[in-house]
mmCIF file of C-alpha atoms in Angstrom:
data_model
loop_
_atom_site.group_PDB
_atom_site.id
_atom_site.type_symbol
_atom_site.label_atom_id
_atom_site.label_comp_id
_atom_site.label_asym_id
_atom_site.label_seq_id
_atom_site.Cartn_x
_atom_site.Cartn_y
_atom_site.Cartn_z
ATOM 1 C CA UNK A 1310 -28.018 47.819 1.172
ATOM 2 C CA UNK A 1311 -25.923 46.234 4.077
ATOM 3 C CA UNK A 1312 -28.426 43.252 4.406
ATOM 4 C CA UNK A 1313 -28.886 42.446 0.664
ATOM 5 C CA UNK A 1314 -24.822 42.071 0.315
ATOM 6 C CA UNK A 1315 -24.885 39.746 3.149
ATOM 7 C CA UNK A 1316 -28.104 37.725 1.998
ATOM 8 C CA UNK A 1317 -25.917 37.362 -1.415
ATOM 9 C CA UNK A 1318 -22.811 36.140 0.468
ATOM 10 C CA UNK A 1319 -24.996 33.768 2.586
ATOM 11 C CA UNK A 1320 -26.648 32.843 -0.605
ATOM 12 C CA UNK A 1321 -23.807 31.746 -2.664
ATOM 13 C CA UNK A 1322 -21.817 29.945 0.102
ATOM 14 C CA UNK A 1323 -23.500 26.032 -0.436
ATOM 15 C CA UNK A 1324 -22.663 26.886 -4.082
ATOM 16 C CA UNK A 1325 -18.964 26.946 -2.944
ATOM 17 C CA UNK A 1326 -18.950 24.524 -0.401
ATOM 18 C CA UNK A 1327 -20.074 22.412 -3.261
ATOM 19 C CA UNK A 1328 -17.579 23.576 -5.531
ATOM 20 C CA UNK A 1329 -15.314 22.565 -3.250
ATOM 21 C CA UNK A 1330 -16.710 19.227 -2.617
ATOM 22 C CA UNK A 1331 -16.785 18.772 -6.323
ATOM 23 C CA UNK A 1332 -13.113 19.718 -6.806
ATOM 24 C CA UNK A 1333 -11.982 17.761 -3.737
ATOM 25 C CA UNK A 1334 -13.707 14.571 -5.294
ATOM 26 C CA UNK A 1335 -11.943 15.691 -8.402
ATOM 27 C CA UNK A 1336 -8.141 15.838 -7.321
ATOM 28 C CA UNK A 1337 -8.902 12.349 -5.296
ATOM 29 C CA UNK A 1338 -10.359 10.729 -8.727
ATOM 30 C CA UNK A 1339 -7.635 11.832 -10.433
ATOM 31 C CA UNK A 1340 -4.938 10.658 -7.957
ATOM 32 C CA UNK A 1341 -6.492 7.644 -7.561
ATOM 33 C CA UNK A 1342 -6.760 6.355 -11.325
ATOM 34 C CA UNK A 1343 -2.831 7.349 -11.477
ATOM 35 C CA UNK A 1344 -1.960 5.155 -8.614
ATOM 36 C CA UNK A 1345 -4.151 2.302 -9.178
ATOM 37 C CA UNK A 1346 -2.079 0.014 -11.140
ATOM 38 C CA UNK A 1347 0.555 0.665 -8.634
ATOM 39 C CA UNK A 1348 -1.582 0.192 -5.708
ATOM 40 C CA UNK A 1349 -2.430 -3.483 -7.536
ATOM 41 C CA UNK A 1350 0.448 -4.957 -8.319
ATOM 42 C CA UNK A 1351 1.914 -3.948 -4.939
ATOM 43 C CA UNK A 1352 -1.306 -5.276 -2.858
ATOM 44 C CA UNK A 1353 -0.745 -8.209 -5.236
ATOM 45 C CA UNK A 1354 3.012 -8.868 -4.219
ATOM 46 C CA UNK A 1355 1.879 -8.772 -0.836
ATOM 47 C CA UNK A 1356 -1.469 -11.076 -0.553
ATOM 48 C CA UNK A 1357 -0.409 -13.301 -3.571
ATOM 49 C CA UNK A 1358 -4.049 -13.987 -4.304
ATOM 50 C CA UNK A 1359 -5.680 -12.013 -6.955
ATOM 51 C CA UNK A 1360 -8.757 -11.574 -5.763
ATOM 52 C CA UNK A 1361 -7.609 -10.647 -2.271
ATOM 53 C CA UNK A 1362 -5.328 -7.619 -3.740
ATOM 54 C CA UNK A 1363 -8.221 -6.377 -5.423
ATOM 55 C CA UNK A 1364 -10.462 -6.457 -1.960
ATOM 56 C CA UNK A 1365 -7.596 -4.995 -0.211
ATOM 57 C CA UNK A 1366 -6.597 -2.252 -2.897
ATOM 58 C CA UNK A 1367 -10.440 -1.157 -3.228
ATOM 59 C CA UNK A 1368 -10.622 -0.952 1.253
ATOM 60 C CA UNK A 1369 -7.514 1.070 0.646
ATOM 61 C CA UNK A 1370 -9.230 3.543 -1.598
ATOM 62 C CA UNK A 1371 -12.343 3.651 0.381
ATOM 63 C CA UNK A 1372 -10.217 4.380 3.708
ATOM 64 C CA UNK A 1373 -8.132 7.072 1.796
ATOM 65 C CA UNK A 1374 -11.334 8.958 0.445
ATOM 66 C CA UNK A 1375 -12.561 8.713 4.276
ATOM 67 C CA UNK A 1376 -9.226 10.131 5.155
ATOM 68 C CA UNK A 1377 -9.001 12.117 2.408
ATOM 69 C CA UNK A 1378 -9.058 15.393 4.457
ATOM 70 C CA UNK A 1379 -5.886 14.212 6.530
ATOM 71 C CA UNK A 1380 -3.763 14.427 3.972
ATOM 72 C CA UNK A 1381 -1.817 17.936 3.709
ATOM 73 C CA UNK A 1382 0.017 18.196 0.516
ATOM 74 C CA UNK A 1383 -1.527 16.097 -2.265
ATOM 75 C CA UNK A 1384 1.835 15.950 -3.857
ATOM 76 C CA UNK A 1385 2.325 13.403 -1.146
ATOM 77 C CA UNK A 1386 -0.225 11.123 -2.502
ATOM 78 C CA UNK A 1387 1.483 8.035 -3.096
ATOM 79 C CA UNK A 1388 3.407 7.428 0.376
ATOM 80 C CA UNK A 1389 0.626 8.479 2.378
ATOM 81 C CA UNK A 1390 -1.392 5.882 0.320
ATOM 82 C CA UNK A 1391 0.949 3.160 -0.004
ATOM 83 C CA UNK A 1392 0.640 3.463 3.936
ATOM 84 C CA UNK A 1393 -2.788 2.643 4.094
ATOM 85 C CA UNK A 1394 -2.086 0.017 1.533
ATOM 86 C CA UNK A 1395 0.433 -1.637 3.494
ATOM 87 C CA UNK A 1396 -1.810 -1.554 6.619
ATOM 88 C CA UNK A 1397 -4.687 -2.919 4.748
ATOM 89 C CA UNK A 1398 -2.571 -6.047 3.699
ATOM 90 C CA UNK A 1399 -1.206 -6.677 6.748
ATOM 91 C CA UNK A 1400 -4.614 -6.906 8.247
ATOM 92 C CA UNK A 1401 -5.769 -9.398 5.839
ATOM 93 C CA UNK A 1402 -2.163 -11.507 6.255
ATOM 94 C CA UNK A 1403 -2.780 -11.250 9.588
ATOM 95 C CA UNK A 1404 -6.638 -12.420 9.827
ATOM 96 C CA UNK A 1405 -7.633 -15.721 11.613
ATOM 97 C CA UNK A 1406 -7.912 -18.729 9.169
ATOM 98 C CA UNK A 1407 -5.820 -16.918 6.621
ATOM 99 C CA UNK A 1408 -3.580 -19.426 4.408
ATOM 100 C CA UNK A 1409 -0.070 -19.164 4.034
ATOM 101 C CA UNK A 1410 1.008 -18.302 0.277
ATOM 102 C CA UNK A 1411 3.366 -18.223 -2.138
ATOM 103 C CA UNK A 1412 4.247 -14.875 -3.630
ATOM 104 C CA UNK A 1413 7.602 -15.923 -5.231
ATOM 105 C CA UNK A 1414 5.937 -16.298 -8.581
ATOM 106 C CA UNK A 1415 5.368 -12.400 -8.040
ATOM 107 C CA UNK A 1416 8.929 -11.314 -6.479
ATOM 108 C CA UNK A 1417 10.248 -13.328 -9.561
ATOM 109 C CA UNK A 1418 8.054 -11.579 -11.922
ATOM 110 C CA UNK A 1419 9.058 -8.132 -10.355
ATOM 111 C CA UNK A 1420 12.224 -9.244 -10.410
ATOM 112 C CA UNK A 1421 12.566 -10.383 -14.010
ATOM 113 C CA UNK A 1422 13.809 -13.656 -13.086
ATOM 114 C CA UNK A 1423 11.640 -15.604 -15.231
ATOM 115 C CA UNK A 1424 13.058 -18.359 -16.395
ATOM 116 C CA UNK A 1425 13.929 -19.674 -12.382
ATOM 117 C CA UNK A 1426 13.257 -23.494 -11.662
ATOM 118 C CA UNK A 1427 9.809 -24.403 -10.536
ATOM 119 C CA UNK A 1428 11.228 -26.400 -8.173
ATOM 120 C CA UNK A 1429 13.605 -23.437 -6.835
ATOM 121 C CA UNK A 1430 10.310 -20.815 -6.862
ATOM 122 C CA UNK A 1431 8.240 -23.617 -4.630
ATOM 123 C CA UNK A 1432 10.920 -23.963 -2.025
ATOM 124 C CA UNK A 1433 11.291 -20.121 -1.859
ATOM 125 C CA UNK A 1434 7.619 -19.340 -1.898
ATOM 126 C CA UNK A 1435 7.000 -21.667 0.995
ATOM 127 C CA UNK A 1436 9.961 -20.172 2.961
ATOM 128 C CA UNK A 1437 8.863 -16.534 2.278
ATOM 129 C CA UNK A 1438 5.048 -17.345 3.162
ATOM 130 C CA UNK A 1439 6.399 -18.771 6.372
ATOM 131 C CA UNK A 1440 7.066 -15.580 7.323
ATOM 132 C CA UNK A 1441 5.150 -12.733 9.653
ATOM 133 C CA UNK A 1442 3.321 -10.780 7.945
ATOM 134 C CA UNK A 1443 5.538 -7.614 9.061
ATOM 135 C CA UNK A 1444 7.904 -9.705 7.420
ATOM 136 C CA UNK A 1445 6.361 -10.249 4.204
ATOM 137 C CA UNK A 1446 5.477 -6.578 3.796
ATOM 138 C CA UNK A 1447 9.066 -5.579 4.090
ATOM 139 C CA UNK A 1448 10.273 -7.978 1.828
ATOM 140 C CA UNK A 1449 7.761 -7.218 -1.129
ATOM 141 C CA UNK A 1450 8.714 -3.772 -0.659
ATOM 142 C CA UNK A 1451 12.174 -4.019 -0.683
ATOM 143 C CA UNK A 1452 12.351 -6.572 -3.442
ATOM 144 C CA UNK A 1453 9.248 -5.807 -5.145
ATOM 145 C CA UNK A 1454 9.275 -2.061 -5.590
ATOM 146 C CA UNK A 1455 13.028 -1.887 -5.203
ATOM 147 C CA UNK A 1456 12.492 0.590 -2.252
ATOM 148 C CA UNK A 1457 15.498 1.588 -0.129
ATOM 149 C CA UNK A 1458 15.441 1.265 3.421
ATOM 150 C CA UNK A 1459 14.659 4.934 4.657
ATOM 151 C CA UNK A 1460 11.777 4.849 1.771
ATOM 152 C CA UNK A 1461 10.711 1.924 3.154
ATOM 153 C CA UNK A 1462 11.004 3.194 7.003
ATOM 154 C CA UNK A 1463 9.060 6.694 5.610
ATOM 155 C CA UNK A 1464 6.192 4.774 3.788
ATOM 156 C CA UNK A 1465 5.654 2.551 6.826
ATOM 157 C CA UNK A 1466 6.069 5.215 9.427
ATOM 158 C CA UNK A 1467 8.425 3.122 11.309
ATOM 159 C CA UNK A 1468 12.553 3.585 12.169
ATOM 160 C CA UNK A 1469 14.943 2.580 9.743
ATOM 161 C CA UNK A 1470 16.380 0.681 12.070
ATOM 162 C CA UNK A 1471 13.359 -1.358 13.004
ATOM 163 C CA UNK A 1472 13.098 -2.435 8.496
ATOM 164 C CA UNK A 1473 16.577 -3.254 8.513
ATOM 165 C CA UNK A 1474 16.159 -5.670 11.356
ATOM 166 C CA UNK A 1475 12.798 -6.996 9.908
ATOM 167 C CA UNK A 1476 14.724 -7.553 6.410
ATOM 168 C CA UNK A 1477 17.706 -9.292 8.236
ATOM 169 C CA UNK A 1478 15.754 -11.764 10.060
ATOM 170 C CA UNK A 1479 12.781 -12.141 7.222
ATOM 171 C CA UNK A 1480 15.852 -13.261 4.956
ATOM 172 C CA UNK A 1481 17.367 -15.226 7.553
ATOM 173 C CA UNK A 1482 14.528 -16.888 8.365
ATOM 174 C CA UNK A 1483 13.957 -17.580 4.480
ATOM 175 C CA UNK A 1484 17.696 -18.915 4.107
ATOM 176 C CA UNK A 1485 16.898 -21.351 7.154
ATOM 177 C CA UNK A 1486 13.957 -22.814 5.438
ATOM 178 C CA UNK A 1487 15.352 -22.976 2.537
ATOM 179 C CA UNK A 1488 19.007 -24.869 3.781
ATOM 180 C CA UNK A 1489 16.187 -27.059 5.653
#
């Protein structure tokens, strides 16, 4: 009787381990369609280019499902993403041959200022695709999704300290350029 209760446990375990593939595929769907806007629009802010945010936001998806495991508490969904986000537009800002662009069409749009002079969006797109791209990350963050800087420090896994100094000179550098 032992052995049959053990072939029935042995039996039904790749029926679970599927189950919990299938549920684990699941809860990562489901996060993902409730971020993906999100995940856009901020990949957007970043890399300017539309077709380039939706390269980098799909990478970022693929790398999270790879990672997928990594990630403790699925409450924690967004930050941990954003992360890889961030990371995967940085890359791309930061890859050989890569233009410089404006994104102050989109840090206008996010920040309802709509009805700015063309002439006044040109001169501070140029000055704010001058800048690093550690720069421009902080800076779409900040003024983009409105982030404060300990969110900012958490989602980018780096000291507060360390944002405010890359906001202070990114904005520096920007009022230079502009005054220039």
């Amino acid at each position: 009787m032992k052995q049959s209760s053990e072939v029935v446990v042995l039996a039904d375990r790749p029926s679970l381990v599927a189950g919990e593939e299938t549920g684990r595929a699941a809860a990562f769907t489901r996060l993902a369609d409730e971020h993906l806007d999100r995940a856009y629009r901020l990949a957007r802010a970043i890399l300017r280019e539309p077709a380039e945010a939706e390269d980098a936001t799909h990478d970022a998806f693929v790398q999270a499902w790879r990672k997928w495991e990594t990630l403790r508490d699925p409450a924690r969904f967004e930050p941990w993403f954003d992360r890889i986000l961030v990371n995967t537009c940085r890359d791309r800002l930061r890859a050989p041959g890569r233009q410089a662009t404006d994104i102050s069409a989109e840090i206008a749009l996010a920040t309802g200022d709509h009805a700015g002079q063309t002439e006044d969006r040109a001169v501070l797109g140029n000055a704010i695709a001058a800048l690093s791209p550690d720069h421009q990350v902080v800076v779409a963050l900040r003024f983009y999704r409105d982030m404060t800087i300990d969110d900012i420090a958490n989602r980018l896994g780096i000291p507060s300290g360390t944002v405010q100094s890359r906001l202070h000179y990114a904005l520096k550098r920007r009022h230079a350029a502009i005054a220039a």
